[in-house]
Amino acid sequence: MMKKYSMETTVGIFVAVGLLCIGYMTIKLGKIPLWGEDTYPLYARFTSVSGLK
């Protein structure tokens, strides 16, 4: 009986780690910034905005 719970726990941990890895890679490959990395503010001042869309 104890062996069964041990195997289920091992499989559960393996699946959880796999899902975490897939989620992390989805975010990194999708280029979604985590915790504001790789971003910076950009300010611009225009004298005329007639050509902007």
Coordinates of N, CA and C in Angstrom, one line a residue:
M1 N 0.8 -1.2 0.0 CA 0.0 0.0 0.0 C 0.9 1.3 0.0
M2 N 1.9 1.3 0.8 CA 2.8 2.4 0.9 C 3.5 2.6 -0.5
K3 N 3.9 1.6 -1.2 CA 4.6 1.7 -2.4 C 3.7 2.4 -3.5
K4 N 2.4 2.1 -3.4 CA 1.4 2.8 -4.4 C 1.4 4.3 -4.2
Y5 N 1.4 4.7 -2.9 CA 1.4 6.2 -2.6 C 2.7 6.8 -3.0
S6 N 3.8 6.1 -2.8 CA 5.1 6.6 -3.2 C 5.2 6.8 -4.7
M7 N 4.7 5.9 -5.5 CA 4.7 6.0 -6.9 C 3.8 7.1 -7.4
E8 N 2.6 7.3 -6.8 CA 1.7 8.3 -7.1 C 2.3 9.7 -6.8
T9 N 2.9 9.8 -5.7 CA 3.6 11.1 -5.3 C 4.7 11.4 -6.3
T10 N 5.5 10.4 -6.7 CA 6.6 10.7 -7.6 C 6.0 11.1 -9.0
V11 N 5.0 10.5 -9.4 CA 4.4 10.8 -10.7 C 3.8 12.2 -10.6
G12 N 3.1 12.5 -9.5 CA 2.5 13.8 -9.3 C 3.5 15.0 -9.3
I13 N 4.6 14.8 -8.7 CA 5.7 15.8 -8.6 C 6.3 15.9 -10.0
F14 N 6.5 14.8 -10.7 CA 7.0 14.9 -12.1 C 6.1 15.6 -13.0
V15 N 4.8 15.4 -12.9 CA 3.8 16.1 -13.8 C 3.8 17.6 -13.4
A16 N 3.9 17.9 -12.1 CA 3.8 19.3 -11.7 C 5.1 20.1 -12.2
V17 N 6.2 19.4 -12.1 CA 7.5 20.1 -12.6 C 7.4 20.2 -14.1
G18 N 6.9 19.2 -14.8 CA 6.7 19.3 -16.3 C 5.8 20.5 -16.7
L19 N 4.7 20.6 -16.0 CA 3.8 21.7 -16.3 C 4.4 23.1 -16.0
L20 N 5.2 23.2 -14.9 CA 5.9 24.4 -14.6 C 6.9 24.8 -15.7
C21 N 7.6 23.8 -16.2 CA 8.6 24.0 -17.3 C 7.9 24.4 -18.6
I22 N 6.8 23.8 -18.9 CA 6.0 24.2 -20.1 C 5.5 25.6 -20.0
G23 N 5.0 25.9 -18.8 CA 4.5 27.3 -18.6 C 5.6 28.3 -18.7
Y24 N 6.7 28.0 -18.1 CA 7.9 29.0 -18.2 C 8.4 29.1 -19.6
M25 N 8.5 28.0 -20.4 CA 9.0 28.1 -21.7 C 8.0 28.8 -22.6
T26 N 6.7 28.7 -22.4 CA 5.6 29.4 -23.1 C 5.8 30.9 -22.9
I27 N 6.1 31.3 -21.7 CA 6.2 32.7 -21.5 C 7.5 33.2 -22.1
K28 N 8.6 32.5 -22.0 CA 9.9 32.9 -22.5 C 9.9 32.9 -24.0
L29 N 9.4 31.9 -24.7 CA 9.3 31.8 -26.1 C 8.3 32.8 -26.7
G30 N 7.3 33.1 -25.9 CA 6.3 34.1 -26.4 C 6.8 35.5 -26.1
K31 N 8.0 35.7 -25.6 CA 8.6 37.0 -25.3 C 7.7 37.9 -24.5
I32 N 7.1 37.3 -23.5 CA 6.3 38.0 -22.5 C 7.2 38.3 -21.3
P33 N 7.5 39.6 -21.0 CA 8.4 39.9 -20.0 C 7.9 39.5 -18.6
L34 N 8.8 38.9 -17.8 CA 8.5 38.6 -16.4 C 9.2 39.6 -15.5
W35 N 8.4 40.2 -14.6 CA 9.0 41.1 -13.6 C 9.6 42.3 -14.3
G36 N 9.1 42.8 -15.4 CA 9.6 44.0 -16.1 C 11.0 43.9 -16.7
E37 N 11.5 42.7 -17.0 CA 12.8 42.6 -17.6 C 12.7 43.0 -19.1
D38 N 13.8 43.5 -19.6 CA 14.0 43.8 -21.0 C 13.0 44.9 -21.5
T39 N 12.6 45.8 -20.6 CA 11.8 46.9 -21.0 C 12.4 48.2 -20.6
Y40 N 12.0 49.3 -21.2 CA 12.4 50.6 -20.8 C 11.4 51.6 -21.3
P41 N 11.2 52.8 -20.6 CA 10.3 53.8 -21.0 C 10.8 54.6 -22.2
L42 N 9.9 55.0 -23.0 CA 10.3 55.8 -24.2 C 9.4 57.0 -24.3
Y43 N 10.0 58.1 -24.3 CA 9.3 59.4 -24.3 C 9.7 60.1 -25.6
A44 N 8.7 60.8 -26.2 CA 8.9 61.5 -27.4 C 8.1 62.8 -27.4
R45 N 8.7 63.9 -27.9 CA 8.0 65.1 -28.0 C 8.0 65.6 -29.5
F46 N 6.8 65.8 -30.0 CA 6.6 66.1 -31.4 C 6.2 67.6 -31.5
T47 N 6.7 68.3 -32.5 CA 6.3 69.6 -32.7 C 5.0 69.6 -33.6
S48 N 4.9 68.6 -34.4 CA 3.7 68.5 -35.3 C 3.3 67.0 -35.4
V49 N 2.0 66.7 -35.2 CA 1.6 65.3 -35.3 C 0.7 65.1 -36.5
S50 N 0.8 65.9 -37.5 CA -0.1 65.8 -38.7 C 0.1 64.5 -39.5
G51 N 1.3 63.9 -39.5 CA 1.5 62.7 -40.3 C 1.4 61.4 -39.5
L52 N 1.1 61.5 -38.2 CA 1.0 60.3 -37.4 C -0.4 59.6 -37.6
K53 N -0.4 58.3 -37.5 CA -1.6 57.5 -37.6 C -1.8 56.7 -36.3

